[in-house]
Coordinates of C-alpha atoms in Angstrom, one line a residue:
M1 CA 54.7 -24.3 121.0
A2 CA 56.5 -26.0 118.0
E3 CA 59.2 -28.5 118.8
P4 CA 62.7 -27.9 117.6
P5 CA 63.9 -29.8 114.6
P6 CA 65.8 -33.0 115.3
E7 CA 69.6 -32.7 115.1
L8 CA 71.1 -33.7 111.8
G9 CA 74.0 -36.1 111.3
D10 CA 77.2 -35.2 109.7
R11 CA 76.3 -36.9 106.4
E12 CA 73.0 -35.0 106.2
I13 CA 74.8 -31.8 106.9
R14 CA 77.3 -32.6 104.1
D15 CA 74.5 -33.5 101.8
R16 CA 72.6 -30.3 102.5
L17 CA 75.7 -28.3 102.1
G18 CA 76.4 -29.8 98.8
L19 CA 73.0 -28.6 97.6
W20 CA 74.1 -25.0 97.9
D21 CA 76.4 -25.1 94.9
R22 CA 75.0 -28.0 92.9
R23 CA 75.0 -27.6 89.2
P24 CA 73.0 -26.6 87.3
R25 CA 70.5 -25.4 89.8
P26 CA 72.2 -24.4 93.0
M27 CA 70.0 -23.6 95.9
A28 CA 72.3 -20.7 97.1
P29 CA 74.5 -19.6 94.2
L30 CA 77.6 -17.9 95.3
T31 CA 79.2 -14.9 93.6
D32 CA 82.7 -14.9 92.5
R33 CA 83.7 -12.9 95.5
Q34 CA 81.9 -15.2 97.8
T35 CA 83.5 -18.2 96.1
D36 CA 86.9 -16.6 96.5
S37 CA 86.1 -16.1 100.2
V38 CA 85.1 -19.8 100.6
L39 CA 88.3 -20.9 98.9
E40 CA 90.3 -18.6 101.2
L41 CA 88.5 -20.1 104.2
K42 CA 89.3 -23.6 102.9
A43 CA 92.9 -22.7 102.6
A44 CA 92.9 -21.2 106.0
A45 CA 91.2 -24.3 107.4
E46 CA 93.8 -26.6 105.9
N47 CA 96.5 -24.5 107.7
P48 CA 94.7 -23.2 110.8
P49 CA 96.5 -20.6 112.8
V50 CA 97.3 -21.3 116.4
P51 CA 94.7 -19.5 118.6
A52 CA 96.3 -17.0 121.0
E53 CA 94.1 -18.1 123.9
L54 CA 94.2 -21.9 123.4
P55 CA 95.0 -23.9 126.6
I56 CA 98.5 -25.4 127.0
E57 CA 97.0 -28.9 126.7
D58 CA 95.4 -28.3 123.3
L59 CA 98.5 -26.6 122.1
C60 CA 100.6 -29.7 123.0
S61 CA 98.1 -32.1 121.4
L62 CA 98.2 -30.0 118.2
T63 CA 101.9 -30.0 118.3
S64 CA 102.0 -33.8 118.7
Q65 CA 99.5 -34.4 116.0
S66 CA 101.4 -32.2 113.6
L67 CA 104.6 -33.9 114.5
S68 CA 103.0 -37.4 114.0
V69 CA 101.6 -36.3 110.7
T70 CA 105.0 -34.9 109.7
L71 CA 106.7 -38.1 110.7
A72 CA 104.2 -40.2 108.9
A73 CA 104.6 -38.3 105.8
A74 CA 108.3 -38.5 106.1
I75 CA 108.6 -42.3 106.8
P76 CA 106.8 -44.6 104.4
E77 CA 105.0 -47.5 106.0
S78 CA 103.7 -50.9 104.9
T79 CA 100.1 -51.7 104.3
E80 CA 100.0 -53.9 107.3
D81 CA 101.3 -51.2 109.5
I82 CA 98.7 -48.8 108.2
L83 CA 96.0 -51.3 108.8
L84 CA 97.3 -52.1 112.2
K85 CA 97.3 -48.5 113.0
G86 CA 93.9 -48.1 111.6
F87 CA 92.6 -51.0 113.7
T88 CA 94.5 -49.6 116.7
A89 CA 92.8 -46.3 116.1
L90 CA 89.5 -48.0 116.0
G91 CA 90.2 -50.0 119.1
M92 CA 90.0 -53.3 117.2
E93 CA 93.6 -54.4 117.3
D94 CA 92.6 -57.5 119.3
E95 CA 89.5 -58.3 117.2
R96 CA 89.4 -60.4 114.1
I97 CA 86.9 -60.0 111.2
E98 CA 85.5 -63.4 110.5
T99 CA 82.0 -62.7 109.3
A100 CA 80.5 -60.3 106.8
Q101 CA 78.6 -58.7 109.6
Q102 CA 81.8 -57.9 111.4
F103 CA 83.2 -56.5 108.2
F104 CA 80.3 -54.3 107.5
S105 CA 80.3 -53.2 111.1
W106 CA 84.0 -52.5 110.9
F107 CA 83.5 -50.8 107.5
A108 CA 80.7 -48.6 108.8
Q109 CA 82.8 -47.8 111.8
L110 CA 85.8 -47.1 109.6
Q111 CA 83.7 -45.0 107.3
A112 CA 82.3 -43.0 110.3
Q113 CA 85.9 -42.6 111.5
M114 CA 87.0 -41.4 108.1
D115 CA 84.1 -39.0 107.9
Q116 CA 85.0 -37.8 111.4
D117 CA 88.6 -37.4 110.4
E118 CA 87.6 -35.6 107.2
G119 CA 85.4 -33.1 109.2
A120 CA 87.9 -32.7 111.9
K121 CA 89.7 -29.9 110.2
Y122 CA 86.5 -28.1 109.6
R123 CA 85.4 -28.6 113.2
Q124 CA 88.8 -27.4 114.3
M125 CA 88.4 -24.4 112.0
R126 CA 84.9 -24.0 113.4
D127 CA 86.2 -24.2 116.9
C128 CA 89.0 -21.7 116.1
L129 CA 86.5 -19.4 114.5
S130 CA 84.2 -19.9 117.5
G131 CA 87.1 -18.9 119.7
F132 CA 87.7 -15.9 117.5
Q133 CA 84.0 -15.1 117.6
E134 CA 84.0 -15.4 121.4
Q135 CA 87.0 -13.1 121.5
C136 CA 85.3 -10.7 119.1
D137 CA 82.2 -10.9 121.2
A138 CA 84.2 -10.2 124.2
I139 CA 85.9 -7.3 122.4
L140 CA 82.6 -6.2 121.1
N141 CA 81.2 -6.3 124.7
D142 CA 84.3 -4.3 125.8
V143 CA 83.8 -1.9 122.9
N144 CA 80.1 -1.6 123.8
S145 CA 81.0 -1.1 127.4
A146 CA 83.6 1.5 126.3
L147 CA 81.0 3.2 124.1
Q148 CA 78.6 3.2 127.0
H149 CA 81.3 4.7 129.1
L150 CA 82.1 7.2 126.4
E151 CA 78.5 8.0 126.0
S152 CA 78.3 8.5 129.7
L153 CA 81.4 10.6 129.6
Q154 CA 80.0 12.6 126.7
K155 CA 76.8 13.1 128.7
Q156 CA 78.9 14.1 131.7
Y157 CA 81.0 16.3 129.4
L158 CA 77.9 18.0 128.0
F159 CA 76.5 18.3 131.5
V160 CA 79.8 19.8 132.7
S161 CA 80.2 21.9 129.6
T162 CA 76.7 23.2 130.0
K163 CA 77.3 23.8 133.7
T164 CA 80.6 25.5 132.8
G165 CA 79.0 27.6 130.2
T166 CA 76.3 28.6 132.6
L167 CA 78.9 29.2 135.2
H168 CA 80.9 31.3 132.7
E169 CA 77.9 33.3 131.8
A170 CA 77.0 33.7 135.4
C171 CA 80.6 34.8 136.1
E172 CA 80.4 37.3 133.2
Q173 CA 77.1 38.6 134.5
L174 CA 78.6 38.8 138.0
L175 CA 81.6 40.6 136.6
K176 CA 79.4 43.0 134.7
E177 CA 77.3 43.5 137.8
Q178 CA 80.5 43.9 139.8
S179 CA 81.7 46.5 137.4
E180 CA 78.4 48.3 137.5
L181 CA 78.4 48.2 141.2
V182 CA 82.0 49.4 141.3
D183 CA 81.2 52.3 139.0
L184 CA 78.1 53.0 141.0
A185 CA 80.2 52.9 144.2
E186 CA 82.8 55.2 142.7
N187 CA 80.1 57.5 141.5
I188 CA 78.5 57.5 144.9
Q189 CA 81.9 57.9 146.5
Q190 CA 82.7 60.8 144.2
K191 CA 79.5 62.5 145.1
L192 CA 79.9 61.7 148.7
S193 CA 83.5 63.1 148.6
Y194 CA 82.1 66.6 148.4
F195 CA 80.0 66.0 151.4
N196 CA 82.7 64.3 153.3
E197 CA 85.0 67.3 152.8
L198 CA 82.8 69.3 155.1
E199 CA 84.4 67.8 158.2
N200 CA 87.9 68.2 156.9
I201 CA 87.3 71.9 155.9
N202 CA 85.7 72.6 159.3
T203 CA 88.6 71.1 161.1
K204 CA 91.1 73.2 159.1
L205 CA 89.2 76.4 159.5
N206 CA 88.9 75.9 163.3
S207 CA 92.5 75.1 163.7
P208 CA 94.3 77.8 165.7
T209 CA 97.5 77.3 163.5
L210 CA 95.7 78.0 160.2
S211 CA 97.1 80.9 158.2
V212 CA 96.1 82.3 154.9
N213 CA 99.8 82.2 153.8
S214 CA 100.1 78.5 154.6
E215 CA 100.5 76.0 151.7
G216 CA 97.2 74.2 152.4
F217 CA 95.0 77.3 152.5
I218 CA 94.6 77.9 148.8
P219 CA 93.9 74.2 148.0
M220 CA 91.4 74.1 150.8
L221 CA 89.7 77.2 149.4
A222 CA 89.6 75.6 145.9
K223 CA 88.1 72.4 147.4
L224 CA 85.5 74.5 149.3
D225 CA 84.6 76.3 146.1
D226 CA 84.2 73.0 144.2
C227 CA 82.0 71.6 146.9
I228 CA 79.7 74.7 146.9
T229 CA 79.5 74.7 143.2
Y230 CA 78.7 71.0 143.0
I231 CA 76.1 71.1 145.8
S232 CA 74.5 74.2 144.3
S233 CA 74.2 72.4 140.9
H234 CA 72.4 69.4 142.5
P235 CA 69.4 70.7 144.5
N236 CA 67.7 67.3 144.2
F237 CA 70.2 65.7 146.7
K238 CA 69.1 64.8 150.2
D239 CA 69.9 67.4 152.8
Y240 CA 70.9 69.8 150.1
P241 CA 69.9 73.0 152.0
V242 CA 71.7 71.8 155.2
Y243 CA 75.0 71.1 153.5
L244 CA 74.8 74.2 151.4
V245 CA 74.3 76.4 154.5
K246 CA 77.2 74.6 156.3
F247 CA 79.5 75.1 153.3
K248 CA 78.5 78.7 153.1
Q249 CA 79.4 79.1 156.7
C250 CA 82.8 77.7 156.0
L251 CA 83.2 80.0 153.1
S252 CA 82.3 83.0 155.3
K253 CA 85.0 81.9 157.8
A254 CA 87.6 81.6 155.0
M255 CA 86.7 85.0 153.5
H256 CA 86.8 86.5 157.0
L257 CA 90.3 85.2 157.4
M258 CA 91.3 86.6 154.0
K259 CA 89.7 89.9 154.7
T260 CA 91.1 90.2 158.2
Y261 CA 94.6 89.5 156.9
T262 CA 94.4 91.9 154.0
V263 CA 92.8 94.7 155.9
N264 CA 95.3 94.3 158.8
T265 CA 98.2 94.4 156.4
L266 CA 97.0 97.6 154.8
Q267 CA 96.1 99.3 158.1
N268 CA 99.4 98.4 159.6
L269 CA 101.2 99.9 156.6
T270 CA 99.2 103.1 157.0
S271 CA 99.9 103.2 160.7
Q272 CA 103.6 102.7 160.2
L273 CA 103.8 105.5 157.7
I274 CA 101.8 107.9 159.8
K275 CA 104.0 107.1 162.8
R276 CA 107.0 108.1 160.7
D277 CA 105.4 111.5 160.3
P278 CA 103.6 112.5 163.5
S279 CA 102.3 115.7 162.1
S280 CA 100.6 113.7 159.3
V281 CA 101.6 116.5 156.9
P282 CA 104.4 115.1 154.6
N283 CA 105.5 117.8 152.3
S284 CA 108.6 116.4 150.5
D285 CA 109.3 114.0 147.7
N286 CA 110.9 111.6 150.2
A287 CA 107.6 111.3 152.1
F288 CA 105.7 110.4 148.9
T289 CA 108.5 108.0 147.9
L290 CA 108.1 106.3 151.3
F291 CA 104.4 106.0 150.8
Y292 CA 104.9 103.9 147.6
V293 CA 108.0 102.0 148.7
K294 CA 106.4 100.6 151.8
F295 CA 103.3 99.6 150.0
R296 CA 105.2 98.0 147.1
A297 CA 107.3 96.0 149.5
A298 CA 104.2 94.6 151.2
A299 CA 102.3 93.9 147.9
P300 CA 103.6 90.4 147.4
K301 CA 102.3 89.3 150.8
V302 CA 98.7 89.9 149.7
R303 CA 98.9 89.8 145.9
T304 CA 98.6 86.0 145.7
L305 CA 95.6 86.0 148.0
I306 CA 93.9 88.9 146.1
E307 CA 94.5 87.0 142.8
Q308 CA 92.6 84.0 144.1
I309 CA 89.8 86.3 145.1
E310 CA 89.7 88.0 141.7
Q311 CA 89.7 84.7 139.9
R312 CA 86.6 83.6 141.9
A313 CA 84.8 87.0 141.9
E314 CA 83.1 86.3 138.5
K315 CA 81.8 82.9 139.6
M316 CA 80.5 83.6 143.2
P317 CA 79.0 86.9 144.5
E318 CA 80.6 86.3 147.9
Y319 CA 84.0 86.8 146.5
Q320 CA 82.9 89.8 144.5
Q321 CA 81.7 91.4 147.7
L322 CA 84.9 90.5 149.5
L323 CA 86.9 92.0 146.6
N324 CA 84.8 95.2 146.8
E325 CA 85.5 95.4 150.5
I326 CA 89.2 95.0 149.9
H327 CA 89.1 97.7 147.2
Q328 CA 87.3 100.0 149.6
C329 CA 89.9 99.3 152.4
Y330 CA 92.8 99.8 150.1
L331 CA 91.5 103.0 148.6
A332 CA 90.5 104.3 152.0
Q333 CA 94.1 103.7 153.3
R334 CA 95.5 105.4 150.3
E335 CA 93.2 108.3 150.6
H336 CA 94.0 108.6 154.3
L337 CA 97.7 108.8 153.4
L338 CA 97.5 110.9 150.3
G339 CA 94.6 113.3 151.0
P340 CA 96.4 115.5 153.6
S341 CA 99.7 115.2 151.8
I342 CA 98.3 116.3 148.5
T343 CA 96.4 119.2 150.1
N344 CA 99.5 120.4 151.9
T345 CA 101.7 120.0 148.8
V346 CA 99.2 122.0 146.7
T347 CA 99.1 124.7 149.4
E348 CA 102.9 124.9 149.4
L349 CA 102.9 125.2 145.6
T350 CA 100.4 128.0 145.9
S351 CA 102.5 129.9 148.4
Q352 CA 105.6 129.4 146.3
N353 CA 103.9 130.6 143.1
N354 CA 101.5 133.0 144.5
R355 CA 102.0 135.6 141.8
D356 CA 102.7 133.3 138.8
H357 CA 99.4 131.6 138.1
C358 CA 100.8 129.7 135.0
A359 CA 103.7 128.2 136.9
L360 CA 101.3 127.3 139.7
V361 CA 98.9 125.5 137.4
R362 CA 101.7 123.8 135.5
S363 CA 103.5 122.5 138.6
G364 CA 100.2 121.5 140.4
C365 CA 99.0 119.6 137.3
A366 CA 102.4 117.9 136.8
F367 CA 102.3 116.9 140.5
M368 CA 98.8 115.3 140.1
V369 CA 99.9 113.6 136.9
H370 CA 102.7 111.8 138.8
V371 CA 100.3 111.0 141.6
C372 CA 97.8 109.4 139.3
Q373 CA 100.4 107.4 137.4
D374 CA 102.0 106.2 140.7
E375 CA 98.7 105.3 142.1
H376 CA 97.8 103.2 139.1
Q377 CA 101.2 101.5 139.2
L378 CA 100.8 100.8 142.9
Y379 CA 97.3 99.5 142.4
N380 CA 98.6 97.0 139.7
E381 CA 101.1 95.8 142.3
F382 CA 98.2 94.6 144.5
F383 CA 95.5 93.8 142.0
T384 CA 95.3 92.3 138.5
K385 CA 91.8 93.6 137.5
P386 CA 90.9 97.3 137.3
T387 CA 88.1 99.0 139.3
P388 CA 86.3 102.2 138.7
K389 CA 86.7 103.1 142.4
L390 CA 90.4 103.9 141.8
D391 CA 89.4 106.7 139.4
E392 CA 86.8 107.9 141.9
L393 CA 89.5 108.2 144.5
L394 CA 91.8 110.0 142.1
E395 CA 89.0 112.4 141.1
K396 CA 88.5 113.1 144.7
L397 CA 92.2 113.8 145.1
C398 CA 92.2 116.0 142.0
V399 CA 89.3 118.0 143.5
S400 CA 91.7 119.2 146.2
L401 CA 93.8 120.7 143.4
Y402 CA 90.7 122.2 141.8
D403 CA 89.5 123.6 145.1
V404 CA 92.8 125.5 145.5
F405 CA 93.1 126.7 142.0
R406 CA 89.6 127.8 141.3
P407 CA 89.5 130.8 143.7
L408 CA 92.7 132.0 142.1
I409 CA 91.4 131.5 138.6
I410 CA 88.2 133.5 139.1
H411 CA 90.2 136.5 140.3
V412 CA 92.5 136.6 137.3
I413 CA 91.8 139.7 135.2
H414 CA 94.5 139.6 132.5
L415 CA 93.5 138.1 129.2
E416 CA 97.1 137.0 128.5
T417 CA 97.2 135.0 131.8
L418 CA 93.9 133.4 131.1
S419 CA 94.9 132.5 127.6
E420 CA 98.1 131.0 128.7
L421 CA 96.3 129.0 131.4
C422 CA 94.0 127.7 128.7
G423 CA 97.0 126.7 126.6
I424 CA 98.6 124.9 129.6
L425 CA 95.4 123.0 130.4
K426 CA 94.4 122.2 126.9
N427 CA 97.6 121.6 125.1
E428 CA 100.1 120.5 127.7
M429 CA 97.8 118.5 130.0
L430 CA 94.9 117.2 127.9
E431 CA 96.6 116.8 124.5
D432 CA 100.1 115.8 125.6
H433 CA 99.8 113.9 128.9
V434 CA 96.2 112.6 128.9
Q435 CA 96.2 111.4 125.3
N436 CA 99.5 109.6 125.8
N437 CA 98.3 107.8 128.9
A438 CA 94.5 108.0 128.9
E439 CA 94.0 104.9 131.0
Q440 CA 95.9 106.2 134.0
L441 CA 95.0 109.8 133.7
G442 CA 91.3 109.5 133.2
A443 CA 90.4 111.0 136.6
F444 CA 93.0 113.7 136.1
A445 CA 91.5 114.6 132.7
A446 CA 88.1 115.1 134.3
G447 CA 89.5 117.6 136.8
V448 CA 91.6 119.4 134.2
Q449 CA 88.6 119.6 131.9
Q450 CA 86.5 121.2 134.6
M451 CA 89.3 123.6 135.4
L452 CA 89.7 124.4 131.7
E453 CA 86.0 125.2 131.4
D454 CA 86.3 127.5 134.3
V455 CA 89.3 129.3 132.8
Q456 CA 87.5 129.5 129.5
E457 CA 84.4 130.9 131.2
R458 CA 86.6 133.4 133.0
L459 CA 88.3 134.3 129.8
V460 CA 85.0 134.9 128.1
Y461 CA 83.8 137.0 130.9
R462 CA 86.9 139.2 131.0
T463 CA 86.8 139.4 127.2
F464 CA 83.3 140.8 127.2
I465 CA 84.3 143.3 129.8
Y466 CA 87.3 144.3 127.6
I467 CA 85.0 144.7 124.6
Q468 CA 82.7 146.8 126.6
T469 CA 85.3 149.1 128.1
D470 CA 88.2 149.1 125.6
I471 CA 86.6 148.5 122.2
I472 CA 82.9 149.5 122.2
G473 CA 83.4 152.2 124.8
Y474 CA 86.7 153.5 123.3
K475 CA 86.8 157.3 122.8
P476 CA 89.2 158.2 120.0
A477 CA 91.9 160.8 120.6
P478 CA 92.6 163.6 118.1
G479 CA 95.7 161.7 116.8
D480 CA 93.6 158.6 116.0
L481 CA 91.6 160.6 113.5
A482 CA 94.5 162.6 112.0
Y483 CA 94.0 161.5 108.4
P484 CA 95.5 161.8 105.8
D485 CA 98.3 163.5 107.7
K486 CA 99.3 160.2 109.3
L487 CA 99.3 158.4 105.9
E488 CA 101.4 161.0 104.3
M489 CA 103.9 160.9 107.2
M490 CA 104.1 157.1 106.9
E491 CA 104.7 157.3 103.2
Q492 CA 107.6 159.6 103.8
I493 CA 109.0 157.2 106.3
A494 CA 108.5 154.4 103.9
Q495 CA 110.4 156.3 101.2
S496 CA 113.2 157.1 103.5
L497 CA 113.4 153.4 104.5
K498 CA 113.6 152.4 100.8
D499 CA 116.5 154.8 100.3
E500 CA 118.3 153.4 103.4
Q501 CA 117.6 149.8 102.2
K502 CA 119.4 150.5 99.0
K503 CA 122.4 151.5 100.9
L504 CA 122.3 148.5 103.2
P505 CA 123.7 145.1 102.2
S506 CA 121.3 142.8 100.3
D507 CA 120.7 140.5 103.3
A508 CA 119.3 143.3 105.4
S509 CA 115.6 143.8 105.0
F510 CA 112.8 145.6 106.6
S511 CA 111.1 142.3 107.2
D512 CA 112.8 142.2 110.6
V513 CA 110.3 144.7 111.9
R514 CA 107.9 143.1 114.3
L515 CA 104.5 144.1 115.8
E516 CA 104.2 145.0 119.4
D517 CA 102.1 142.0 120.0
P518 CA 103.6 138.9 118.4
E519 CA 100.3 137.0 118.6
S520 CA 98.4 139.7 116.8
C521 CA 101.1 139.9 114.2
N522 CA 100.9 136.1 113.6
L523 CA 97.2 136.4 113.3
I524 CA 97.6 139.1 110.7
K525 CA 100.2 137.2 108.8
S526 CA 98.0 134.1 108.9
G527 CA 95.3 135.8 106.8
T528 CA 93.0 137.6 109.1
A529 CA 94.5 141.1 108.5
E530 CA 95.7 140.4 105.0
S531 CA 92.5 141.7 103.6
L532 CA 93.5 145.2 104.8
N533 CA 96.2 145.5 102.1
P534 CA 95.7 143.0 99.3
R535 CA 98.5 144.7 97.2
P536 CA 101.5 142.4 96.9
Q537 CA 104.6 144.2 98.1
T538 CA 108.2 143.1 98.3
L539 CA 108.8 145.6 101.0
I540 CA 106.6 146.2 104.1
S541 CA 105.5 149.8 104.4
P542 CA 105.1 151.4 107.8
A543 CA 101.6 152.3 106.7
D544 CA 100.8 148.5 106.7
L545 CA 101.9 148.1 110.3
H546 CA 99.5 148.1 113.2
G547 CA 100.7 151.5 114.3
M548 CA 98.5 153.1 111.6
W549 CA 95.5 151.1 112.4
Y550 CA 92.6 152.3 114.4
P551 CA 93.1 151.2 118.1
T552 CA 89.9 149.2 118.3
V553 CA 91.0 147.1 115.2
R554 CA 94.3 146.3 116.8
R555 CA 92.6 145.5 120.2
T556 CA 90.1 143.3 118.4
L557 CA 92.9 141.3 116.7
V558 CA 94.7 141.0 119.9
C559 CA 91.6 139.5 121.5
L560 CA 91.0 137.2 118.6
S561 CA 94.6 136.0 118.8
K562 CA 94.1 135.2 122.5
L563 CA 90.9 133.4 121.9
Y564 CA 91.8 131.6 118.7
R565 CA 93.5 128.6 120.4
C566 CA 91.6 128.8 123.7
I567 CA 88.0 128.5 122.5
D568 CA 86.5 126.5 119.6
V569 CA 86.0 128.6 116.5
C570 CA 82.5 127.2 116.1
T571 CA 81.2 128.9 119.2
N572 CA 78.9 131.9 119.0
F573 CA 81.4 133.9 121.0
T574 CA 84.1 133.7 118.4
S575 CA 81.6 134.4 115.7
S576 CA 80.6 137.6 117.5
F577 CA 84.2 138.6 117.6
I578 CA 84.6 138.2 113.9
L579 CA 81.5 140.4 113.3
L580 CA 83.0 142.9 115.7
Y581 CA 86.3 142.8 113.8
H582 CA 84.5 143.6 110.5
F583 CA 82.5 146.3 112.2
N584 CA 85.7 148.0 113.3
L585 CA 87.0 147.7 109.7
K586 CA 84.1 149.6 108.5

């Protein structure tokens, strides 16, 4: 291990320091900036600052030295005083230099003292810088310690930040999972709510105070329908068949309550109306008015309930079946009330118009028109949707009218009566009433159409008998064949009429003459009989009137006039009559 170099004296240090900047070959040449720094250090060394952390003793010594220097500079002293002070400073005030050896010793000591005094300011500066260095080292240590603490804090911050970020992510994940769980719980709760309603619905249905008119019945019914619909649409759920059966049972109870209430209401109305008329044979307008007034008054009690059933009938077959049963009950009660009354009314009309078949048919059909219209209006008071069963009931009621009228129709032998009956049924009933109100009078139209066909059939039958007996089997009298005497006589009559017409005022005319049968006359004027006399005349001759015709021609025209508006012209029957007409002309 190498020994450390011996310590150098102050002189050697100064000598070596002088080699740094020796000209012309300095060992450590300084730059201008470094030279300026050295000069600044030298100036600072000559006026050293007072260290902040110097002890009080040092501060006092410095103060005394500076004060002595100041005083020394201020007061001039003699050479002896200076020497005395120098010897005093060297501790040789009591010694005397007598030999050269003493002088050289004193000189060496003095030189050493001078050297020491000369380097004191540098040492002082060095000590001051050393103090600053120690303070800087202490500050540096503090800074390093602070940096270490900051680094530790930074590590802790990063650790905490990482933990916080992880915790934040974990919280977000937990919140997300919580939201998913909440949604899942709500979804499960929503699904379970349909199943949980079973107990509530059962409790309400089994309550003795439950009524179909209570405020909670319709909402309960709607909830029950929703539950059945939801469960039916999810057959993959556990215990699906069990809950579906239980809800169906609840639905059966609810529908039984609705059916019982509706049926009892309708039956009670019928019972009250029957009790008002013990004979059960109402035969006046007041009785019929009572039938409708009582039912219209009771309609609001069940209409709301029936509307609920009709709204659900398209979605669930159970409600459709219940609606059909209510329809059946309603129509049965109406039939029970109206059936005997209509039969008796028609019987009374028959007895009142026993000899006037046209008036009987007209009054009977008018009565049934009012019945059909009133029944449709009353049905609309209870129900909002139509049903074909109402028309079936009305057809059945119209049959009673048909059953009474048909025996009378098949015994009518007069063509005029049969023709008028056809006009009443076809024109007044079918074309006027039915076409204006086809929806309400559909059932009535079917009965009238059947009655019309029977009248037309009877008319055809009686017409053929008339043809056989009065046209084909006609035996002419001698007067029917008295030609040309009849024509000459009619010409004379015509000439006499012309003469009389000239004497009459201009507004009088022979055109006022009418045929015996107005319908045959209208048919002749319409063109059927115009072919008999194509000559244009301004005056009608008696020879052109039907009195001069052969009887079978006139009878044929009368038959055609009766059948023209009663039977379609495209039928073979009418065509045969036209041929028969031309045959008689020949």
